[in-house]
Amino acid sequence: DIVMTQSPDSLAVSLGERATINCKSSQSVLYSSNNKSYLAWFHQKPGQPPKLLIYWASIRESGVPDRFSGSGSGTDFTLTISSLQAEDVAVYYCQQYHSTPYTFGQGTKLEIK
Amino acid sequence: EVHLVESGGDLVQPGGSLRLSCAASGFTFSSHAMTWVRQAPGKGLEWVSAISGSAGSTFYADSVKGRFTISRDNSKNTLYLQMNSLRVEDTALYYCARETGSSSGWFIDSWGQGTLVTVSS
């Protein structure tokens, strides 16, 4: 199984500042045949189901604010929130969909400093 | 608008069985793979099982393989998860999720609100 490891486990950032969350996979989630990394990012607010933010490592889901961006390839990925807003407080998860089981990272709790 | 509504969660004793359902609407159900993801109280997300649009392919996490069975009825736009030999560690909120994609690959893009399964004596 591919193990997804996020860092940090928790993060406190001031409003308007940049937040960066990292995700590392135990093996590459890149398919060389199409040069796509099979990596998605979700966030989950308290009492709500997760919501898709980013897929194919860097494609923003429709309706997601452009302050959210994803980068990386292969085994190392980053989710960046360029200017933190109060509504971004949530737990953030990465997930690989390269091979089953489609494993999630352990989650990163993002709070306001 | 995509709408996924799970049901069937309950309190059940260890060793018992339960069947979860997920009623889908707002999209062409048979064109999408579907997934179950669970979340134990206060914990992270755990992928449980997935099924292709045609139901020709199914996939399971090792933790549930041989005990859980995923299925779908495309005529009823409904996804199921038959859960047998339940264990205390199966206690979780079970989410139904839609996958979207193409021949390149499929990823989750929509989630239901979840149904709670509690396994306890």
PDB file of C-alpha atoms in Angstrom:
ATOM      1  CA  ASP A   1       0.000   0.000   0.000  1.00  0.00           C
ATOM      2  CA  ILE A   2       1.070   3.578  -0.633  1.00  0.00           C
ATOM      3  CA  VAL A   3       1.536   5.455   2.635  1.00  0.00           C
ATOM      4  CA  MET A   4       0.726   9.159   2.575  1.00  0.00           C
ATOM      5  CA  THR A   5       2.456  11.314   5.181  1.00  0.00           C
ATOM      6  CA  GLN A   6       1.465  14.925   5.752  1.00  0.00           C
ATOM      7  CA  SER A   7       3.403  17.613   7.538  1.00  0.00           C
ATOM      8  CA  PRO A   8       2.897  19.336   9.806  1.00  0.00           C
ATOM      9  CA  ASP A   9       0.144  17.653  11.844  1.00  0.00           C
ATOM     10  CA  SER A  10      -1.128  21.081  12.834  1.00  0.00           C
ATOM     11  CA  LEU A  11      -0.480  24.609  11.717  1.00  0.00           C
ATOM     12  CA  ALA A  12      -1.440  28.061  13.013  1.00  0.00           C
ATOM     13  CA  VAL A  13      -1.242  30.951  10.567  1.00  0.00           C
ATOM     14  CA  SER A  14      -2.276  34.592  10.853  1.00  0.00           C
ATOM     15  CA  LEU A  15      -5.111  35.912   8.728  1.00  0.00           C
ATOM     16  CA  GLY A  16      -3.829  37.071   5.366  1.00  0.00           C
ATOM     17  CA  GLU A  17      -0.615  35.072   5.642  1.00  0.00           C
ATOM     18  CA  ARG A  18       0.475  32.065   3.600  1.00  0.00           C
ATOM     19  CA  ALA A  19      -0.209  28.525   4.751  1.00  0.00           C
ATOM     20  CA  THR A  20       1.710  25.564   3.354  1.00  0.00           C
ATOM     21  CA  ILE A  21       0.919  21.892   3.880  1.00  0.00           C
ATOM     22  CA  ASN A  22       3.121  19.094   2.602  1.00  0.00           C
ATOM     23  CA  CYS A  23       2.240  15.560   1.554  1.00  0.00           C
ATOM     24  CA  LYS A  24       4.707  12.803   0.769  1.00  0.00           C
ATOM     25  CA  SER A  25       3.887   9.429  -0.735  1.00  0.00           C
ATOM     26  CA  SER A  26       5.889   6.274  -0.004  1.00  0.00           C
ATOM     27  CA  GLN A  27       6.086   5.562  -3.729  1.00  0.00           C
ATOM     28  CA  SER A  28       5.530   7.641  -6.815  1.00  0.00           C
ATOM     29  CA  VAL A  29       1.929   8.413  -7.754  1.00  0.00           C
ATOM     30  CA  LEU A  30       3.001   9.673 -11.179  1.00  0.00           C
ATOM     31  CA  TYR A  31       2.101   7.703 -14.278  1.00  0.00           C
ATOM     32  CA  SER A  32       4.806   8.348 -16.841  1.00  0.00           C
ATOM     33  CA  SER A  33       2.413   7.397 -19.673  1.00  0.00           C
ATOM     34  CA  ASN A  34       0.363  10.558 -19.155  1.00  0.00           C
ATOM     35  CA  ASN A  35       2.678  12.557 -16.862  1.00  0.00           C
ATOM     36  CA  LYS A  36      -0.096  12.938 -14.310  1.00  0.00           C
ATOM     37  CA  SER A  37       0.281  12.684 -10.558  1.00  0.00           C
ATOM     38  CA  TYR A  38      -2.723  10.954  -9.025  1.00  0.00           C
ATOM     39  CA  LEU A  39      -3.029  13.197  -5.997  1.00  0.00           C
ATOM     40  CA  ALA A  40      -5.998  15.101  -4.579  1.00  0.00           C
ATOM     41  CA  TRP A  41      -6.446  17.555  -1.736  1.00  0.00           C
ATOM     42  CA  PHE A  42      -9.557  17.895   0.416  1.00  0.00           C
ATOM     43  CA  HIS A  43     -10.508  19.960   3.386  1.00  0.00           C
ATOM     44  CA  GLN A  44     -13.023  19.103   6.063  1.00  0.00           C
ATOM     45  CA  LYS A  45     -14.696  21.673   8.266  1.00  0.00           C
ATOM     46  CA  PRO A  46     -16.167  20.605  11.616  1.00  0.00           C
ATOM     47  CA  GLY A  47     -19.374  18.620  11.250  1.00  0.00           C
ATOM     48  CA  GLN A  48     -19.148  18.555   7.452  1.00  0.00           C
ATOM     49  CA  PRO A  49     -18.033  15.996   4.885  1.00  0.00           C
ATOM     50  CA  PRO A  50     -14.733  16.577   3.093  1.00  0.00           C
ATOM     51  CA  LYS A  51     -14.669  18.846   0.071  1.00  0.00           C
ATOM     52  CA  LEU A  52     -12.470  18.454  -2.989  1.00  0.00           C
ATOM     53  CA  LEU A  53     -10.022  21.328  -3.517  1.00  0.00           C
ATOM     54  CA  ILE A  54      -7.357  20.073  -5.950  1.00  0.00           C
ATOM     55  CA  TYR A  55      -7.000  17.053  -8.252  1.00  0.00           C
ATOM     56  CA  TRP A  56      -4.219  15.832 -10.546  1.00  0.00           C
ATOM     57  CA  ALA A  57      -1.977  17.499  -7.939  1.00  0.00           C
ATOM     58  CA  SER A  58      -2.505  21.005  -9.275  1.00  0.00           C
ATOM     59  CA  ILE A  59      -5.915  21.412 -10.895  1.00  0.00           C
ATOM     60  CA  ARG A  60      -8.270  23.516  -8.824  1.00  0.00           C
ATOM     61  CA  GLU A  61     -11.808  22.169  -8.548  1.00  0.00           C
ATOM     62  CA  SER A  62     -14.518  24.426  -9.961  1.00  0.00           C
ATOM     63  CA  GLY A  63     -15.647  27.006  -7.408  1.00  0.00           C
ATOM     64  CA  VAL A  64     -12.551  26.720  -5.219  1.00  0.00           C
ATOM     65  CA  PRO A  65     -10.997  30.150  -4.547  1.00  0.00           C
ATOM     66  CA  ASP A  66      -7.778  30.850  -6.401  1.00  0.00           C
ATOM     67  CA  ARG A  67      -5.902  31.407  -3.143  1.00  0.00           C
ATOM     68  CA  PHE A  68      -5.700  27.583  -3.037  1.00  0.00           C
ATOM     69  CA  SER A  69      -2.999  26.012  -5.188  1.00  0.00           C
ATOM     70  CA  GLY A  70      -1.395  22.617  -5.457  1.00  0.00           C
ATOM     71  CA  SER A  71       2.050  21.709  -6.669  1.00  0.00           C
ATOM     72  CA  GLY A  72       4.448  18.801  -6.826  1.00  0.00           C
ATOM     73  CA  SER A  73       4.970  15.611  -8.737  1.00  0.00           C
ATOM     74  CA  GLY A  74       5.965  12.027  -8.108  1.00  0.00           C
ATOM     75  CA  THR A  75       6.227  11.680  -4.330  1.00  0.00           C
ATOM     76  CA  ASP A  76       6.273  15.229  -2.939  1.00  0.00           C
ATOM     77  CA  PHE A  77       3.337  17.588  -2.987  1.00  0.00           C
ATOM     78  CA  THR A  78       2.322  20.904  -1.483  1.00  0.00           C
ATOM     79  CA  LEU A  79      -0.970  22.662  -0.864  1.00  0.00           C
ATOM     80  CA  THR A  80      -0.623  26.416  -0.498  1.00  0.00           C
ATOM     81  CA  ILE A  81      -3.178  28.912   0.694  1.00  0.00           C
ATOM     82  CA  SER A  82      -1.783  32.260  -0.410  1.00  0.00           C
ATOM     83  CA  SER A  83      -3.722  34.471   1.981  1.00  0.00           C
ATOM     84  CA  LEU A  84      -5.472  32.702   4.822  1.00  0.00           C
ATOM     85  CA  GLN A  85      -9.123  33.540   5.429  1.00  0.00           C
ATOM     86  CA  ALA A  86     -11.149  32.718   8.532  1.00  0.00           C
ATOM     87  CA  GLU A  87     -13.274  30.243   6.555  1.00  0.00           C
ATOM     88  CA  ASP A  88     -10.188  28.189   5.689  1.00  0.00           C
ATOM     89  CA  VAL A  89      -9.989  26.775   9.203  1.00  0.00           C
ATOM     90  CA  ALA A  90     -10.322  23.036   8.617  1.00  0.00           C
ATOM     91  CA  VAL A  91      -8.483  19.752   8.520  1.00  0.00           C
ATOM     92  CA  TYR A  92      -6.708  19.206   5.215  1.00  0.00           C
ATOM     93  CA  TYR A  93      -6.126  15.773   3.673  1.00  0.00           C
ATOM     94  CA  CYS A  94      -4.180  14.559   0.690  1.00  0.00           C
ATOM     95  CA  GLN A  95      -5.194  11.330  -1.058  1.00  0.00           C
ATOM     96  CA  GLN A  96      -3.532   9.249  -3.732  1.00  0.00           C
ATOM     97  CA  TYR A  97      -5.703   7.589  -6.371  1.00  0.00           C
ATOM     98  CA  HIS A  98      -2.849   5.958  -8.241  1.00  0.00           C
ATOM     99  CA  SER A  99      -3.470   2.451  -6.916  1.00  0.00           C
ATOM    100  CA  THR A 100      -5.881   0.794  -4.538  1.00  0.00           C
ATOM    101  CA  PRO A 101      -6.246   1.143  -1.642  1.00  0.00           C
ATOM    102  CA  TYR A 102      -6.591   4.871  -2.335  1.00  0.00           C
ATOM    103  CA  THR A 103      -4.936   6.030   0.864  1.00  0.00           C
ATOM    104  CA  PHE A 104      -5.295   9.349   2.650  1.00  0.00           C
ATOM    105  CA  GLY A 105      -2.751  11.291   4.625  1.00  0.00           C
ATOM    106  CA  GLN A 106      -3.347  11.574   8.368  1.00  0.00           C
ATOM    107  CA  GLY A 107      -4.626  15.129   8.081  1.00  0.00           C
ATOM    108  CA  THR A 108      -3.287  18.587   8.936  1.00  0.00           C
ATOM    109  CA  LYS A 109      -5.302  20.807  11.244  1.00  0.00           C
ATOM    110  CA  LEU A 110      -5.149  24.433  10.150  1.00  0.00           C
ATOM    111  CA  GLU A 111      -6.010  27.132  12.660  1.00  0.00           C
ATOM    112  CA  ILE A 112      -5.830  30.899  12.930  1.00  0.00           C
ATOM    113  CA  LYS A 113      -2.921  32.330  14.935  1.00  0.00           C
TER     114      LYS A 113
ATOM    115  CA  GLU B   1     -26.576  19.221  -8.384  1.00  0.00           C
ATOM    116  CA  VAL B   2     -25.027  16.026  -7.082  1.00  0.00           C
ATOM    117  CA  HIS B   3     -26.907  14.644  -4.092  1.00  0.00           C
ATOM    118  CA  LEU B   4     -25.780  11.622  -2.086  1.00  0.00           C
ATOM    119  CA  VAL B   5     -27.793  10.433   0.896  1.00  0.00           C
ATOM    120  CA  GLU B   6     -26.539   7.591   3.047  1.00  0.00           C
ATOM    121  CA  SER B   7     -28.725   5.493   5.317  1.00  0.00           C
ATOM    122  CA  GLY B   8     -28.629   2.262   7.271  1.00  0.00           C
ATOM    123  CA  GLY B   9     -26.216   3.189  10.018  1.00  0.00           C
ATOM    124  CA  ASP B  10     -27.087   1.786  13.426  1.00  0.00           C
ATOM    125  CA  LEU B  11     -25.805   0.364  16.695  1.00  0.00           C
ATOM    126  CA  VAL B  12     -24.872  -3.292  16.214  1.00  0.00           C
ATOM    127  CA  GLN B  13     -23.128  -5.897  18.344  1.00  0.00           C
ATOM    128  CA  PRO B  14     -19.701  -7.276  17.436  1.00  0.00           C
ATOM    129  CA  GLY B  15     -20.090 -10.067  14.923  1.00  0.00           C
ATOM    130  CA  GLY B  16     -23.280  -8.580  13.572  1.00  0.00           C
ATOM    131  CA  SER B  17     -24.215  -7.365  10.109  1.00  0.00           C
ATOM    132  CA  LEU B  18     -25.483  -4.161   8.593  1.00  0.00           C
ATOM    133  CA  ARG B  19     -26.245  -2.906   5.086  1.00  0.00           C
ATOM    134  CA  LEU B  20     -25.615   0.693   4.198  1.00  0.00           C
ATOM    135  CA  SER B  21     -27.306   2.402   1.272  1.00  0.00           C
ATOM    136  CA  CYS B  22     -26.510   5.549  -0.641  1.00  0.00           C
ATOM    137  CA  ALA B  23     -29.194   7.121  -2.796  1.00  0.00           C
ATOM    138  CA  ALA B  24     -27.755   9.199  -5.614  1.00  0.00           C
ATOM    139  CA  SER B  25     -29.383  11.920  -7.682  1.00  0.00           C
ATOM    140  CA  GLY B  26     -28.475  14.839  -9.895  1.00  0.00           C
ATOM    141  CA  PHE B  27     -26.151  12.924 -12.222  1.00  0.00           C
ATOM    142  CA  THR B  28     -25.979   9.844 -14.432  1.00  0.00           C
ATOM    143  CA  PHE B  29     -25.252   7.297 -11.728  1.00  0.00           C
ATOM    144  CA  SER B  30     -24.097   4.462 -13.979  1.00  0.00           C
ATOM    145  CA  SER B  31     -21.403   6.670 -15.521  1.00  0.00           C
ATOM    146  CA  HIS B  32     -19.507   7.101 -12.275  1.00  0.00           C
ATOM    147  CA  ALA B  33     -17.468   4.862 -10.048  1.00  0.00           C
ATOM    148  CA  MET B  34     -18.509   5.115  -6.405  1.00  0.00           C
ATOM    149  CA  THR B  35     -16.602   4.815  -3.152  1.00  0.00           C
ATOM    150  CA  TRP B  36     -17.141   4.302   0.567  1.00  0.00           C
ATOM    151  CA  VAL B  37     -14.858   6.199   2.942  1.00  0.00           C
ATOM    152  CA  ARG B  38     -15.110   6.000   6.723  1.00  0.00           C
ATOM    153  CA  GLN B  39     -14.024   8.190   9.587  1.00  0.00           C
ATOM    154  CA  ALA B  40     -13.733   6.870  13.113  1.00  0.00           C
ATOM    155  CA  PRO B  41     -14.725   9.360  15.830  1.00  0.00           C
ATOM    156  CA  GLY B  42     -12.110  12.095  16.058  1.00  0.00           C
ATOM    157  CA  LYS B  43      -9.886  10.388  13.480  1.00  0.00           C
ATOM    158  CA  GLY B  44      -8.888  10.813   9.862  1.00  0.00           C
ATOM    159  CA  LEU B  45     -10.319   9.468   6.626  1.00  0.00           C
ATOM    160  CA  GLU B  46      -9.980   5.816   5.646  1.00  0.00           C
ATOM    161  CA  TRP B  47     -10.799   4.593   2.136  1.00  0.00           C
ATOM    162  CA  VAL B  48     -12.928   1.436   2.435  1.00  0.00           C
ATOM    163  CA  SER B  49     -14.136   0.231  -0.946  1.00  0.00           C
ATOM    164  CA  ALA B  50     -14.892   1.277  -4.516  1.00  0.00           C
ATOM    165  CA  ILE B  51     -16.926  -0.030  -7.432  1.00  0.00           C
ATOM    166  CA  SER B  52     -16.858   0.810 -11.122  1.00  0.00           C
ATOM    167  CA  GLY B  53     -19.851   2.292 -12.886  1.00  0.00           C
ATOM    168  CA  SER B  54     -20.809  -1.007 -14.451  1.00  0.00           C
ATOM    169  CA  ALA B  55     -20.152  -2.893 -11.206  1.00  0.00           C
ATOM    170  CA  GLY B  56     -17.681  -5.008 -13.115  1.00  0.00           C
ATOM    171  CA  SER B  57     -14.801  -4.106 -10.830  1.00  0.00           C
ATOM    172  CA  THR B  58     -14.692  -3.844  -7.052  1.00  0.00           C
ATOM    173  CA  PHE B  59     -11.890  -2.917  -4.680  1.00  0.00           C
ATOM    174  CA  TYR B  60     -11.448  -3.218  -0.925  1.00  0.00           C
ATOM    175  CA  ALA B  61      -9.153  -2.093   1.856  1.00  0.00           C
ATOM    176  CA  ASP B  62      -7.371  -4.996   3.521  1.00  0.00           C
ATOM    177  CA  SER B  63      -9.105  -4.109   6.799  1.00  0.00           C
ATOM    178  CA  VAL B  64     -12.526  -5.033   5.356  1.00  0.00           C
ATOM    179  CA  LYS B  65     -11.702  -7.553   2.656  1.00  0.00           C
ATOM    180  CA  GLY B  66     -13.727 -10.728   3.065  1.00  0.00           C
ATOM    181  CA  ARG B  67     -16.178  -9.055   5.453  1.00  0.00           C
ATOM    182  CA  PHE B  68     -17.632  -6.158   3.432  1.00  0.00           C
ATOM    183  CA  THR B  69     -19.217  -6.285  -0.011  1.00  0.00           C
ATOM    184  CA  ILE B  70     -19.816  -3.258  -2.180  1.00  0.00           C
ATOM    185  CA  SER B  71     -22.544  -3.341  -4.817  1.00  0.00           C
ATOM    186  CA  ARG B  72     -24.780  -1.036  -6.787  1.00  0.00           C
ATOM    187  CA  ASP B  73     -28.164  -1.051  -8.487  1.00  0.00           C
ATOM    188  CA  ASN B  74     -27.948   1.337 -11.413  1.00  0.00           C
ATOM    189  CA  SER B  75     -31.681   1.006 -12.064  1.00  0.00           C
ATOM    190  CA  LYS B  76     -32.304   2.429  -8.587  1.00  0.00           C
ATOM    191  CA  ASN B  77     -29.344   4.868  -8.519  1.00  0.00           C
ATOM    192  CA  THR B  78     -28.261   3.291  -5.264  1.00  0.00           C
ATOM    193  CA  LEU B  79     -24.921   2.183  -3.840  1.00  0.00           C
ATOM    194  CA  TYR B  80     -24.679  -0.426  -1.087  1.00  0.00           C
ATOM    195  CA  LEU B  81     -22.189  -1.672   1.456  1.00  0.00           C
ATOM    196  CA  GLN B  82     -22.960  -5.028   3.063  1.00  0.00           C
ATOM    197  CA  MET B  83     -20.997  -5.250   6.283  1.00  0.00           C
ATOM    198  CA  ASN B  84     -20.619  -8.638   7.978  1.00  0.00           C
ATOM    199  CA  SER B  85     -18.611  -9.864  10.975  1.00  0.00           C
ATOM    200  CA  LEU B  86     -18.504  -6.327  12.312  1.00  0.00           C
ATOM    201  CA  ARG B  87     -15.800  -5.379  14.775  1.00  0.00           C
ATOM    202  CA  VAL B  88     -15.535  -2.612  17.348  1.00  0.00           C
ATOM    203  CA  GLU B  89     -12.897  -0.974  15.136  1.00  0.00           C
ATOM    204  CA  ASP B  90     -15.460  -0.641  12.310  1.00  0.00           C
ATOM    205  CA  THR B  91     -17.211   2.056  14.343  1.00  0.00           C
ATOM    206  CA  ALA B  92     -17.188   5.154  12.153  1.00  0.00           C
ATOM    207  CA  LEU B  93     -19.114   7.632  10.087  1.00  0.00           C
ATOM    208  CA  TYR B  94     -19.417   6.049   6.652  1.00  0.00           C
ATOM    209  CA  TYR B  95     -19.400   8.403   3.679  1.00  0.00           C
ATOM    210  CA  CYS B  96     -20.609   7.601   0.207  1.00  0.00           C
ATOM    211  CA  ALA B  97     -18.612   9.451  -2.444  1.00  0.00           C
ATOM    212  CA  ARG B  98     -18.827   9.881  -6.203  1.00  0.00           C
ATOM    213  CA  GLU B  99     -15.775   9.486  -8.372  1.00  0.00           C
ATOM    214  CA  THR B 100     -15.263  11.404 -11.562  1.00  0.00           C
ATOM    215  CA  GLY B 101     -12.661  11.097 -14.253  1.00  0.00           C
ATOM    216  CA  SER B 102     -11.826   9.245 -17.405  1.00  0.00           C
ATOM    217  CA  SER B 103      -9.685   6.449 -18.724  1.00  0.00           C
ATOM    218  CA  SER B 104      -6.746   8.293 -17.165  1.00  0.00           C
ATOM    219  CA  GLY B 105      -8.082   7.779 -13.686  1.00  0.00           C
ATOM    220  CA  TRP B 106     -10.880   8.461 -11.210  1.00  0.00           C
ATOM    221  CA  PHE B 107     -10.957  10.680  -8.131  1.00  0.00           C
ATOM    222  CA  ILE B 108     -13.568  11.627  -5.548  1.00  0.00           C
ATOM    223  CA  ASP B 109     -15.372  14.870  -6.301  1.00  0.00           C
ATOM    224  CA  SER B 110     -18.570  14.712  -4.212  1.00  0.00           C
ATOM    225  CA  TRP B 111     -19.473  13.374  -0.774  1.00  0.00           C
ATOM    226  CA  GLY B 112     -22.619  12.554   1.147  1.00  0.00           C
ATOM    227  CA  GLN B 113     -23.209  13.611   4.742  1.00  0.00           C
ATOM    228  CA  GLY B 114     -22.448  10.159   6.129  1.00  0.00           C
ATOM    229  CA  THR B 115     -24.222   7.518   8.198  1.00  0.00           C
ATOM    230  CA  LEU B 116     -22.995   6.452  11.626  1.00  0.00           C
ATOM    231  CA  VAL B 117     -22.159   2.826  12.368  1.00  0.00           C
ATOM    232  CA  THR B 118     -21.486   1.938  15.987  1.00  0.00           C
ATOM    233  CA  VAL B 119     -20.267  -1.547  16.874  1.00  0.00           C
ATOM    234  CA  SER B 120     -20.531  -2.180  20.583  1.00  0.00           C
ATOM    235  CA  SER B 121     -21.828  -4.761  23.019  1.00  0.00           C
TER     236      SER B 121
END
